Coordinates of C-alpha atoms in Angstrom, one line a residue:
M17 CA -4.8 -10.3 1.2
C18 CA -1.8 -10.3 -1.1
G19 CA 1.3 -8.0 -0.5
I20 CA 4.2 -6.7 -2.7
V21 CA 7.5 -5.4 -1.7
G22 CA 10.6 -4.6 -4.1
Y23 CA 14.1 -2.8 -3.7
V24 CA 16.8 -1.8 -6.0
G25 CA 19.7 0.1 -4.6
K26 CA 23.0 -0.2 -2.8
Q27 CA 21.7 -2.1 0.3
N28 CA 21.2 -5.8 1.0
A29 CA 18.0 -6.6 -0.8
K30 CA 17.3 -9.7 1.4
A31 CA 17.1 -7.7 4.7
I32 CA 14.8 -5.2 3.3
L33 CA 12.4 -7.5 1.6
V34 CA 12.1 -9.9 4.6
E35 CA 11.4 -6.9 6.9
G36 CA 8.9 -5.5 4.2
L37 CA 7.1 -9.0 4.2
H38 CA 6.9 -9.0 7.9
R39 CA 5.3 -5.5 8.0
L40 CA 2.5 -6.9 5.4
E41 CA 1.7 -10.0 7.6
Y42 CA -1.1 -8.2 9.1
R43 CA -2.9 -8.4 5.9
G44 CA -3.3 -12.1 6.1
Y45 CA -1.8 -14.7 3.6
D46 CA -1.1 -18.4 3.2
S47 CA 2.6 -18.6 1.6
A48 CA 5.5 -16.2 0.9
G49 CA 8.3 -15.9 -1.4
V50 CA 11.3 -13.7 -2.8
A51 CA 13.4 -13.4 -6.0
F52 CA 16.7 -11.8 -6.3
V53 CA 19.1 -11.0 -9.3
R54 CA 22.7 -11.4 -8.3
A55 CA 25.7 -12.0 -10.6
G56 CA 23.4 -12.2 -13.6
R57 CA 21.2 -15.1 -12.2
L58 CA 17.8 -15.1 -10.8
S59 CA 17.1 -17.0 -7.7
V60 CA 13.8 -17.8 -6.2
Y61 CA 12.8 -18.8 -2.8
K62 CA 9.2 -19.5 -1.6
A63 CA 7.0 -21.7 0.7
Q64 CA 3.6 -22.2 2.0
G65 CA 3.1 -20.9 5.5
K66 CA 4.4 -17.9 7.4
V67 CA 7.1 -15.6 6.3
A68 CA 9.3 -17.1 8.9
Q69 CA 9.0 -20.5 7.1
M70 CA 10.2 -18.9 3.7
E71 CA 12.8 -16.9 5.6
A72 CA 14.3 -20.3 6.8
L73 CA 15.1 -21.2 3.2
L74 CA 17.3 -18.3 2.5
P75 CA 21.0 -18.6 2.4
G76 CA 22.7 -16.7 5.1
R77 CA 24.5 -14.5 2.4
I78 CA 22.8 -13.6 -0.8
G79 CA 24.6 -10.2 -1.6
A80 CA 21.7 -9.2 -4.1
Q81 CA 20.8 -5.5 -4.3
I82 CA 17.7 -6.0 -6.2
G83 CA 14.6 -8.2 -5.4
I84 CA 10.9 -8.7 -5.0
G85 CA 8.9 -10.4 -2.4
H86 CA 5.4 -11.3 -1.9
T87 CA 2.7 -12.5 0.5
R88 CA -0.2 -14.5 -1.1
W89 CA -3.8 -15.2 -0.3
A90 CA -4.9 -18.0 -2.5
T91 CA -7.3 -17.4 -5.3
H92 CA -6.2 -19.3 -8.3
G93 CA -4.7 -22.6 -6.9
A94 CA -4.7 -23.8 -3.5
P95 CA -2.0 -22.8 -1.0
S96 CA 1.1 -24.5 -1.8
D97 CA 4.9 -24.2 -2.3
V98 CA 4.3 -24.5 -6.1
N99 CA 1.5 -21.8 -6.1
A100 CA 3.4 -19.2 -4.0
H101 CA 4.7 -16.2 -5.7
P102 CA 7.2 -15.2 -7.3
H103 CA 6.6 -17.3 -10.4
T104 CA 9.1 -17.7 -13.3
D105 CA 9.0 -18.5 -16.9
T106 CA 10.3 -22.0 -18.3
Q107 CA 13.9 -21.0 -18.5
G108 CA 14.0 -19.2 -15.2
R109 CA 14.9 -15.9 -16.5
V110 CA 11.7 -13.6 -15.3
A111 CA 10.2 -13.6 -12.0
V112 CA 6.7 -12.2 -11.4
I113 CA 4.6 -11.3 -8.3
H114 CA 1.2 -10.3 -8.6
N115 CA -2.0 -8.9 -6.5
G116 CA -5.4 -9.2 -8.2
I117 CA -7.0 -11.5 -10.7
I118 CA -6.7 -12.2 -14.3
E119 CA -10.2 -12.5 -15.7
N120 CA -9.0 -13.9 -19.1
A121 CA -6.5 -16.5 -17.5
V122 CA -8.2 -19.6 -18.6
A123 CA -8.1 -18.6 -22.5
L124 CA -4.4 -17.5 -22.1
R125 CA -3.5 -20.6 -20.3
E126 CA -4.8 -22.8 -23.1
E127 CA -3.0 -20.6 -25.6
L128 CA 0.3 -21.1 -23.9
I129 CA -0.1 -25.0 -23.5
A130 CA -1.0 -25.1 -27.2
S131 CA 2.3 -23.4 -27.9
G132 CA 4.2 -26.2 -26.1
I133 CA 4.7 -24.4 -22.7
E134 CA 4.4 -26.5 -19.6
L135 CA 2.7 -24.7 -16.7
V136 CA 3.9 -26.0 -13.2
S137 CA 1.3 -24.1 -11.1
E138 CA -2.4 -23.7 -11.0
T139 CA -2.3 -19.8 -10.7
D140 CA -3.2 -17.1 -13.2
T141 CA 0.1 -15.3 -12.3
E142 CA 2.5 -17.9 -13.9
I143 CA 1.0 -17.0 -17.4
L144 CA 2.3 -13.4 -17.1
A145 CA 5.9 -14.7 -16.4
H146 CA 5.9 -16.7 -19.7
M147 CA 4.2 -14.0 -21.7
I148 CA 6.6 -11.4 -20.7
A149 CA 9.6 -13.4 -21.2
A150 CA 8.3 -14.2 -24.8
A151 CA 7.8 -10.4 -25.3
D152 CA 11.1 -9.4 -24.0
Q153 CA 13.3 -7.9 -27.0
G154 CA 15.7 -6.0 -24.9
N155 CA 13.1 -3.8 -23.1
L156 CA 11.6 -5.2 -19.9
M157 CA 8.9 -2.3 -19.6
D158 CA 7.9 -2.7 -23.3
A159 CA 7.6 -6.4 -22.7
L160 CA 5.4 -5.8 -19.7
R161 CA 3.3 -3.2 -21.5
K162 CA 2.7 -5.5 -24.7
T163 CA 1.6 -8.3 -22.2
L164 CA -0.6 -6.2 -20.2
M165 CA -2.5 -5.1 -23.5
R166 CA -3.8 -8.7 -23.7
I167 CA -4.8 -8.8 -19.9
H168 CA -8.2 -8.2 -18.4
G169 CA -8.6 -8.0 -14.8
A170 CA -7.2 -6.4 -11.7
Y171 CA -3.5 -6.4 -11.0
G172 CA -0.4 -4.9 -9.0
L173 CA 2.5 -6.3 -10.7
A174 CA 6.3 -6.4 -9.9
V175 CA 8.8 -7.9 -12.4
I176 CA 12.6 -8.7 -12.4
S177 CA 14.7 -10.3 -14.8
Q178 CA 18.1 -11.6 -15.1
D179 CA 18.6 -10.2 -18.6
H180 CA 17.9 -6.7 -16.6
P181 CA 19.7 -6.9 -13.4
D182 CA 19.4 -3.3 -12.5
Q183 CA 15.5 -2.5 -12.8
I184 CA 12.3 -3.5 -11.3
V185 CA 9.2 -2.9 -13.6
V186 CA 5.8 -2.5 -11.9
A187 CA 2.2 -1.8 -13.0
R188 CA -1.1 -1.1 -11.6
N189 CA -4.8 -1.7 -12.6
G190 CA -7.2 -1.7 -9.6
S191 CA -4.7 -3.1 -7.0
P192 CA -2.5 -0.4 -5.1
V193 CA 1.3 0.1 -6.1
V194 CA 3.3 2.8 -4.6
L195 CA 6.9 3.8 -5.2
G196 CA 9.2 4.7 -2.5
I197 CA 12.1 7.3 -3.3
G198 CA 15.4 6.9 -1.4
E199 CA 18.9 8.0 -1.7
K200 CA 20.1 6.4 -4.7
E201 CA 17.7 3.6 -4.1
M202 CA 14.0 2.8 -4.9
F203 CA 11.3 0.8 -3.3
V204 CA 7.9 -0.5 -4.5
A205 CA 5.2 -2.1 -2.2
S206 CA 1.3 -2.7 -2.2
D207 CA 1.2 -0.8 1.1
V208 CA 3.2 2.1 2.7
A209 CA 3.5 0.0 5.8
A210 CA 6.4 -1.9 3.9
L211 CA 8.0 1.4 3.1
V212 CA 7.8 3.9 5.9
R213 CA 10.9 2.6 7.8
H214 CA 13.0 3.7 4.8
T215 CA 11.6 6.7 3.1
Q216 CA 8.5 9.0 3.5
K217 CA 8.7 10.1 -0.2
V218 CA 6.4 8.1 -2.4
V219 CA 4.6 8.3 -5.8
Y220 CA 1.2 6.5 -6.3
L221 CA 0.7 4.9 -9.4
D222 CA -2.7 5.3 -11.2
D223 CA -4.4 2.6 -12.9
G224 CA -3.2 1.8 -16.5
E225 CA 0.5 2.9 -15.5
I226 CA 3.8 1.1 -15.7
A227 CA 7.0 2.2 -14.0
T228 CA 10.6 1.1 -14.4
L229 CA 12.6 1.7 -11.0
K230 CA 16.5 2.0 -11.2
R231 CA 18.5 2.8 -8.2
D232 CA 18.9 6.3 -9.5
G233 CA 15.2 7.0 -10.3
Y234 CA 12.0 5.8 -12.0
E235 CA 10.2 6.4 -15.3
V236 CA 6.3 5.9 -15.7
V237 CA 4.4 5.4 -18.8
R238 CA 0.7 4.6 -19.6
L239 CA -0.3 1.4 -21.4
D240 CA -0.2 3.3 -24.8
A241 CA 3.6 4.1 -24.1
S242 CA 2.9 7.8 -23.5
P243 CA 4.8 9.3 -20.6
A244 CA 3.0 10.0 -17.3
T245 CA 4.0 12.9 -15.1
K246 CA 4.0 12.0 -11.4
T247 CA 4.0 14.1 -8.2
T248 CA 5.9 13.0 -5.3
A249 CA 4.1 12.9 -1.9
T250 CA 5.2 12.9 1.6
V251 CA 3.6 10.1 3.8
D252 CA 3.0 11.5 7.2
I253 CA 2.8 8.4 9.3
D254 CA 3.8 7.9 12.9
L255 CA 6.2 4.8 12.9
E256 CA 4.9 3.9 16.3
A257 CA 1.6 3.0 14.6
F258 CA 3.5 0.0 13.1
D259 CA 4.6 -1.1 16.6
K260 CA 2.0 -3.0 18.6
E261 CA 3.9 -1.9 22.0
T262 CA 2.8 -4.0 24.9
Y263 CA -0.5 -5.3 23.4
A264 CA -0.8 -9.0 22.3
H265 CA -1.7 -8.0 18.7
F266 CA -2.6 -5.1 16.6
T267 CA -6.4 -5.5 16.8
L268 CA -6.3 -5.1 20.5
K269 CA -3.8 -2.1 20.3
E270 CA -6.1 -0.3 17.6
I271 CA -9.1 -0.8 19.7
H272 CA -7.5 0.9 22.6
D273 CA -6.5 3.7 20.1
Q274 CA -10.1 4.9 19.5
P275 CA -10.5 7.4 22.1
E276 CA -7.6 9.3 21.0
V277 CA -8.6 8.8 17.2
I278 CA -12.1 10.3 17.9
E279 CA -10.5 13.2 19.7
R280 CA -8.4 13.7 16.7
V281 CA -11.2 13.5 14.3
L282 CA -13.2 16.3 16.2
R283 CA -10.2 18.5 16.5
G284 CA -10.7 21.7 14.6
R285 CA -14.0 20.6 13.0
C286 CA -16.4 21.7 15.7
D287 CA -17.8 25.2 15.4
H288 CA -19.3 25.9 18.7
R289 CA -20.3 29.5 17.7
F290 CA -22.8 28.3 15.2
A291 CA -23.3 24.9 16.7
T292 CA -22.2 23.1 13.5
A293 CA -19.3 21.4 11.8
R294 CA -16.5 22.8 9.9
L295 CA -15.7 20.5 7.0
D296 CA -13.9 23.0 4.4
G297 CA -12.7 19.8 2.3
L298 CA -16.3 19.2 1.3
N299 CA -16.4 22.2 -0.7
L300 CA -20.0 22.8 -0.1
D301 CA -21.2 26.3 0.7
P302 CA -24.8 26.8 2.1
K303 CA -26.3 27.4 -1.3
A304 CA -24.9 24.0 -2.6
V305 CA -26.1 22.2 0.5
L306 CA -29.6 23.5 -0.1
S307 CA -29.5 22.1 -3.7
I308 CA -28.9 18.6 -2.6
R309 CA -32.1 16.5 -3.1
R310 CA -30.8 13.1 -2.3
V311 CA -27.3 11.5 -0.7
K312 CA -26.0 8.2 -2.1
V313 CA -23.1 6.7 0.2
L314 CA -20.9 3.8 -1.4
G315 CA -18.4 1.6 0.2
C316 CA -17.3 -2.2 0.7
G317 CA -17.1 -4.1 3.8
S318 CA -16.8 -2.1 7.1
A319 CA -16.9 1.0 5.0
Y320 CA -20.2 0.1 3.4
I321 CA -21.6 -0.6 6.9
A322 CA -20.3 2.5 8.5
G323 CA -21.7 4.3 5.5
S324 CA -25.1 2.7 6.1
I325 CA -25.2 4.2 9.7
G326 CA -23.9 7.5 8.2
A327 CA -26.9 7.5 5.8
R328 CA -29.4 7.0 8.7
M329 CA -27.8 10.2 10.6
I330 CA -27.9 12.3 7.4
E331 CA -31.5 11.4 6.7
S332 CA -32.5 11.9 10.3
L333 CA -30.7 15.2 10.8
A334 CA -30.8 16.7 7.5
R335 CA -33.9 15.5 6.3
I336 CA -32.6 14.4 2.9
P337 CA -33.3 11.2 1.5
C338 CA -30.2 9.1 2.0
D339 CA -29.1 5.3 1.3
A340 CA -26.1 3.3 1.1
E341 CA -25.2 0.7 -1.1
S342 CA -22.2 -1.7 -1.7
A343 CA -20.0 0.0 -4.3
A344 CA -19.2 -3.5 -5.8
E345 CA -23.0 -3.8 -6.8
F346 CA -23.3 -0.2 -7.8
R347 CA -20.9 -0.2 -10.5
Y348 CA -22.3 -3.3 -12.2
R349 CA -26.0 -2.1 -12.5
N350 CA -25.9 0.9 -14.8
P351 CA -26.8 3.3 -12.1
I352 CA -28.8 6.5 -12.9
I353 CA -26.5 9.5 -11.9
E354 CA -28.4 12.5 -10.8
R355 CA -26.9 16.0 -10.9
D356 CA -28.9 17.2 -7.6
T357 CA -27.5 13.9 -5.7
L358 CA -24.5 14.0 -3.7
Y359 CA -22.5 10.8 -3.7
L360 CA -20.1 10.0 -0.8
A361 CA -17.5 7.5 -1.4
V362 CA -16.0 5.6 1.8
S363 CA -12.8 3.8 2.0
Q364 CA -10.1 3.2 4.6
S365 CA -7.4 2.7 2.4
G366 CA -8.4 4.8 -0.4
E367 CA -7.5 2.1 -2.9
T368 CA -10.5 -0.2 -2.8
F369 CA -10.9 -1.1 -6.3
D370 CA -14.8 -1.6 -6.6
T371 CA -15.2 2.0 -4.8
L372 CA -12.8 3.6 -7.0
A373 CA -14.5 2.2 -10.1
A374 CA -17.9 3.5 -8.6
V375 CA -16.3 6.9 -8.2
E376 CA -15.0 6.9 -11.8
E377 CA -18.6 6.0 -13.1
I378 CA -20.2 8.7 -11.1
K379 CA -17.9 11.2 -12.5
R380 CA -18.1 9.8 -16.0
K381 CA -21.9 10.5 -15.9
G382 CA -21.5 14.1 -14.5
G383 CA -22.2 13.4 -10.8
T384 CA -20.7 15.0 -7.8
V385 CA -18.6 12.6 -5.6
L386 CA -16.8 13.3 -2.3
G387 CA -14.6 11.1 -0.4
V388 CA -14.5 9.8 3.2
V389 CA -11.0 8.4 3.2
N390 CA -8.4 7.5 5.8
A391 CA -5.3 7.4 3.6
V392 CA -4.2 10.8 2.6
G393 CA -3.2 10.9 -1.2
S394 CA -4.8 7.7 -1.8
S395 CA -6.4 7.1 -5.3
I396 CA -10.0 7.7 -4.1
A397 CA -9.1 10.7 -2.4
R398 CA -7.4 12.1 -5.5
A399 CA -10.3 10.9 -7.6
C400 CA -13.0 12.8 -5.7
S401 CA -13.7 16.5 -6.0
G402 CA -13.4 17.0 -2.2
G403 CA -14.0 15.1 1.0
V404 CA -12.9 14.5 4.7
Y405 CA -10.0 12.6 5.8
L406 CA -10.5 10.4 8.9
H407 CA -7.0 11.1 10.4
A408 CA -7.2 7.7 12.2
G409 CA -3.7 7.0 11.6
A410 CA -2.5 3.7 10.1
E411 CA -4.7 0.8 10.8
V412 CA -2.5 -2.3 10.7
A413 CA -4.9 -4.9 11.7
V414 CA -6.9 -6.6 9.1
V415 CA -10.2 -5.8 10.8
S416 CA -11.5 -2.2 10.8
T417 CA -11.5 -0.9 14.4
K418 CA -10.5 2.7 14.9
T419 CA -11.2 3.6 11.2
F420 CA -14.8 2.3 11.7
S421 CA -15.3 4.6 14.7
A422 CA -13.6 7.4 13.1
T423 CA -16.1 7.1 9.9
L424 CA -19.0 7.1 12.2
I425 CA -17.8 10.5 13.7
V426 CA -17.1 12.0 10.4
F427 CA -20.7 11.1 9.3
A428 CA -22.0 12.5 12.4
L429 CA -20.3 15.8 11.6
I430 CA -21.4 15.7 7.9
A431 CA -24.9 15.1 9.1
L432 CA -24.7 18.1 11.5
L433 CA -23.3 20.4 8.9
L434 CA -26.1 19.3 6.4
G435 CA -28.8 19.5 9.1
R436 CA -27.6 22.8 10.6
T437 CA -27.9 24.4 7.2
R438 CA -31.4 23.0 6.6
D439 CA -33.5 21.8 9.7
V440 CA -31.5 21.4 12.9
S441 CA -31.8 24.0 15.6
H442 CA -28.9 25.9 17.2
A443 CA -29.8 24.1 20.6
E444 CA -29.9 20.7 19.0
G445 CA -26.5 21.4 17.3
E446 CA -25.0 22.4 20.7
R447 CA -26.4 19.1 22.2
L448 CA -25.0 16.9 19.5
L449 CA -21.5 18.6 19.7
K450 CA -21.6 18.1 23.4
A451 CA -22.5 14.3 23.0
L452 CA -19.7 14.0 20.4
H453 CA -17.1 15.5 22.9
E454 CA -18.2 13.0 25.6
L455 CA -17.5 9.8 23.5
P456 CA -13.8 9.5 24.0
D457 CA -14.2 9.3 27.8
L458 CA -17.3 7.0 27.4
L459 CA -14.9 4.6 25.4
R460 CA -12.2 4.9 27.9
G461 CA -14.6 3.7 30.6
E462 CA -15.6 0.7 28.6
L463 CA -12.2 -0.3 27.5
K464 CA -11.5 -0.8 31.5
R465 CA -13.9 -3.5 31.2
E466 CA -11.6 -5.6 29.1
E467 CA -11.2 -8.6 31.5
E468 CA -15.1 -8.6 31.6
F469 CA -15.4 -8.7 27.9
A470 CA -12.8 -11.3 27.6
A471 CA -14.5 -13.6 30.2
L472 CA -17.9 -13.2 28.1
A473 CA -16.1 -14.2 24.9
K474 CA -14.8 -17.3 26.7
R475 CA -18.1 -18.3 27.6
Y476 CA -19.5 -18.1 24.0
S477 CA -16.3 -19.5 22.4
H478 CA -17.5 -23.2 22.0
F479 CA -20.4 -22.1 19.8
D480 CA -19.8 -22.7 15.8
H481 CA -22.6 -20.4 14.9
A482 CA -24.0 -17.0 15.9
Y483 CA -26.7 -14.6 14.9
F484 CA -26.7 -10.8 15.3
I485 CA -30.0 -8.7 15.3
G486 CA -30.9 -5.1 15.7
R487 CA -33.4 -2.6 14.4
N488 CA -32.4 0.5 12.3
A489 CA -28.9 1.6 13.2
G490 CA -28.8 -1.4 15.5
Y491 CA -29.1 -3.6 12.6
D492 CA -26.1 -1.9 10.9
L493 CA -24.1 -2.4 14.0
A494 CA -25.2 -6.0 14.1
T495 CA -24.0 -6.6 10.6
E496 CA -20.4 -5.1 11.6
G497 CA -20.5 -7.4 14.7
A498 CA -21.3 -10.6 12.5
L499 CA -18.6 -9.6 10.0
K500 CA -16.1 -9.0 12.8
L501 CA -16.7 -12.3 14.3
K502 CA -16.2 -14.1 10.9
E503 CA -13.1 -12.2 10.0
I504 CA -11.4 -12.6 13.6
S505 CA -12.5 -15.9 14.6
Y506 CA -13.5 -17.9 11.4
I507 CA -16.9 -18.7 13.1
H508 CA -20.0 -18.5 11.0
A509 CA -22.1 -15.4 11.9
E510 CA -25.1 -13.8 10.3
A511 CA -27.0 -10.5 10.9
Y512 CA -30.5 -10.0 10.4
P513 CA -33.0 -7.0 11.0
A514 CA -34.8 -8.1 14.2
S515 CA -38.0 -7.6 12.6
E516 CA -37.1 -10.2 9.8
L517 CA -36.0 -13.0 12.2
K518 CA -39.6 -14.5 12.4
H519 CA -39.8 -14.4 8.6
G520 CA -37.7 -17.5 8.2
P521 CA -34.5 -17.4 10.2
L522 CA -36.0 -18.1 13.5
A523 CA -36.2 -21.7 12.3
L524 CA -32.7 -22.2 12.7
I525 CA -32.5 -20.9 16.4
S526 CA -31.5 -23.6 18.9
P527 CA -29.6 -24.0 22.0
T528 CA -26.4 -24.2 20.0
T529 CA -27.0 -21.0 18.0
P530 CA -26.6 -17.9 20.3
T531 CA -27.9 -14.6 19.3
V532 CA -26.4 -11.2 19.9
A533 CA -29.1 -8.4 20.0
I534 CA -28.3 -4.8 19.9
V535 CA -30.9 -3.0 22.1
P536 CA -30.3 0.8 22.2
D537 CA -32.7 3.2 24.2
D538 CA -34.3 4.4 21.1
G539 CA -38.0 4.0 21.4
L540 CA -38.1 0.4 20.0
I541 CA -37.2 -1.4 23.5
A542 CA -40.8 -3.3 23.5
K543 CA -40.3 -4.7 20.0
N544 CA -36.7 -5.8 20.6
T545 CA -37.7 -7.4 23.8
A546 CA -40.5 -9.3 22.1
T547 CA -38.0 -10.5 19.4
I548 CA -35.5 -11.7 22.1
E549 CA -38.4 -13.7 23.9
E550 CA -39.3 -15.3 20.6
I551 CA -35.6 -16.6 20.3
R552 CA -35.6 -17.7 23.9
S553 CA -38.7 -19.6 23.6
R554 CA -37.0 -21.9 21.3
Q555 CA -34.0 -22.2 23.9
G556 CA -31.8 -19.9 22.0
P557 CA -29.2 -18.3 24.1
V558 CA -29.2 -14.4 24.0
L559 CA -26.8 -12.0 24.7
A560 CA -28.2 -8.5 24.9
I561 CA -26.0 -5.4 24.4
T562 CA -28.2 -2.7 25.4
Q563 CA -28.4 0.8 27.1
V564 CA -31.6 -0.2 29.0
D565 CA -31.4 -1.0 32.8
D566 CA -34.5 -3.2 33.1
L567 CA -34.4 -5.0 29.9
D568 CA -34.6 -8.5 31.8
K569 CA -37.5 -7.6 33.9
T570 CA -40.0 -9.1 31.5
A571 CA -37.9 -12.0 30.6
Q572 CA -39.6 -15.4 30.7
K573 CA -38.2 -17.8 33.3
D574 CA -38.3 -21.0 31.1
G575 CA -36.6 -19.7 28.0
G576 CA -33.2 -20.0 26.6
P577 CA -30.4 -18.2 28.7
L578 CA -30.4 -14.3 28.7
E579 CA -27.3 -12.5 29.5
I580 CA -27.4 -8.6 29.6
L581 CA -24.3 -6.4 28.7
K582 CA -25.2 -2.8 29.9
V583 CA -23.3 -0.2 28.0
P584 CA -23.6 3.8 28.2

C-alpha cells in the first residue's frame, strides 16, 4: 500500500521526510523515494527496496526546506528504481507522487507519446508529471486542477516544482490525503502516522479537492476552482501506539493490546440497569429501531468479515433479517435502497474508497447509513449520519488485529441494543453483558499461551497450502484466518463452509494440505466432526480449534493426523 509524506517550512525537510517514510513502512511497499527543491533546483532520489536503501543514496546535507516522499506498492510496472516515485517531466521541473490508479492512463500515455514525449517508466503516475508541466502557466494549483479534469480514477497526489519553490500542491479522489498544520510550517501525508510527532492539528481533504500548502498556511479549492471551507481537527492519538516497545513487531504488539482495547470499547456503553447497550452516536430511538425491517452491513477485507459475523449477531438477537456484502461489489451492481433498511458501513481507517463510494450511493438514493469506524473524523465517519467509533487506537500493523476484535464487540453491542428493543429479555441481556465483560480476562489467559502457539505454527510452517473451514460464524472466522495467513506469511490459504467441502474442494485434500477447522460448542459438533473425519480419511492433517473437550474421542485411528487446540 503506497504512502505519501510532504513538508514545507523552516526545518530540514530531509529529516522529516525520511522519518515520515519510516512511519509508513508498516503499510508494505516495494520502493521508496523523495524529491526536494533547493536553490531553485529539483532533485530526486529513489530506489527499489526498503526506505533505508533509498536513504543511503541521500547526500549528508541537502538543506532543503520543502520536499515530498513516497513508499510504493507496485501496480503499473514492476518494482524497480525507474518505476519508483517521485516521477518527473522530461525537463525535471515537476515531481509527482501518487497513490491510486489512473484508469484512463493508456489513452493518455499514447497521447503523450504521439506528441513526442519519451516516457521512461511503466507507471501511470509519470503521465501526470508531463501533463502538469505542460499545463503550468505560472500557477501550479491551476496546472494540477486542469490536469485532473482529464483524469479518471482514484488518486492521492503531491506535487512540487522548481518553478514554485515555496509550495506543495496536493489533491484527493478516493485515496486519503491529510494536511498537518504546524507553526509556520505545513505537512501532508496519506496517514496521520507520518504527522503525529510533529502536529496534532489536521485537515482532511475530501474527494475532488485540491490544496496548496505554503509555510504560512494552506488554500483548498474544488475541481471547478470554487473555494472549499475546511475545519481543523485535533488528532487524539497516543504516540506510544507508534512504538512497538519490546515486541518483535507491531502485529504482535497489537495482538497483545486486545484485552485493553475490548475494555475501552465497552467502557461507558453498557447499561446494566436495563441490560442493554448505550450507543448514542447511532441516533436511533426505540421508535426508529422498531421501524427497521432489514439491516445491510458493508465493508472490505477484514471489515467485511467482521461485518458478516456482526450480521449473524444482529439477526440472531434482534430477529431482523441482516446480511453482509462486500462494499466493492455493492457499489457496482445498482443496488436497491430501501427506506426501512438500516445500512452499516464498516472501516478501520474510515477512508476505504469502495466503502465510502457505497455510503455515497446509499445517501444519494435516500437510505440511512451509519458507520462503524475506528478513525475519528475520517471520511466515512463524516459521510454517515451517525455511528459508533471503535476506540481501538492507532493500528500500525498492516493486518487487522485489535480493530477486528473491537469491531466484533461493537457489533455485539449494536445487536444487544436492537435486540433489547425488540425481542431479547432482561435476563438474556444481563447474561450477554456479563459475557462481554469476561472477554478481556479470557484473552489475557490465551495470550499467556504464546509459546504454545509459536510451537504449533512452527510444526505447520513447511506447508505451502492450507484450508480453513467452519459453519455459520465459524466459517466467517475461518475466512479471517485464511486472510491472515495469506497477508502475513504469503502462504496460499482458502476458506470454505464446512458443509461445502464435500461439494468439490475435498478433492484437493492430501497429506500436504492441512485444514484448520473452527469447532465452537454451538450444537453443530457432530456435523463438524463428520467433516473432519472426511478430511482425515484422505490423509489430510487437521488442526481443530475448539471449545469441545472430547472432540477427538470419535476420531478414526488410521486417518490423517488430528491436533486439538482447546480454547475457552
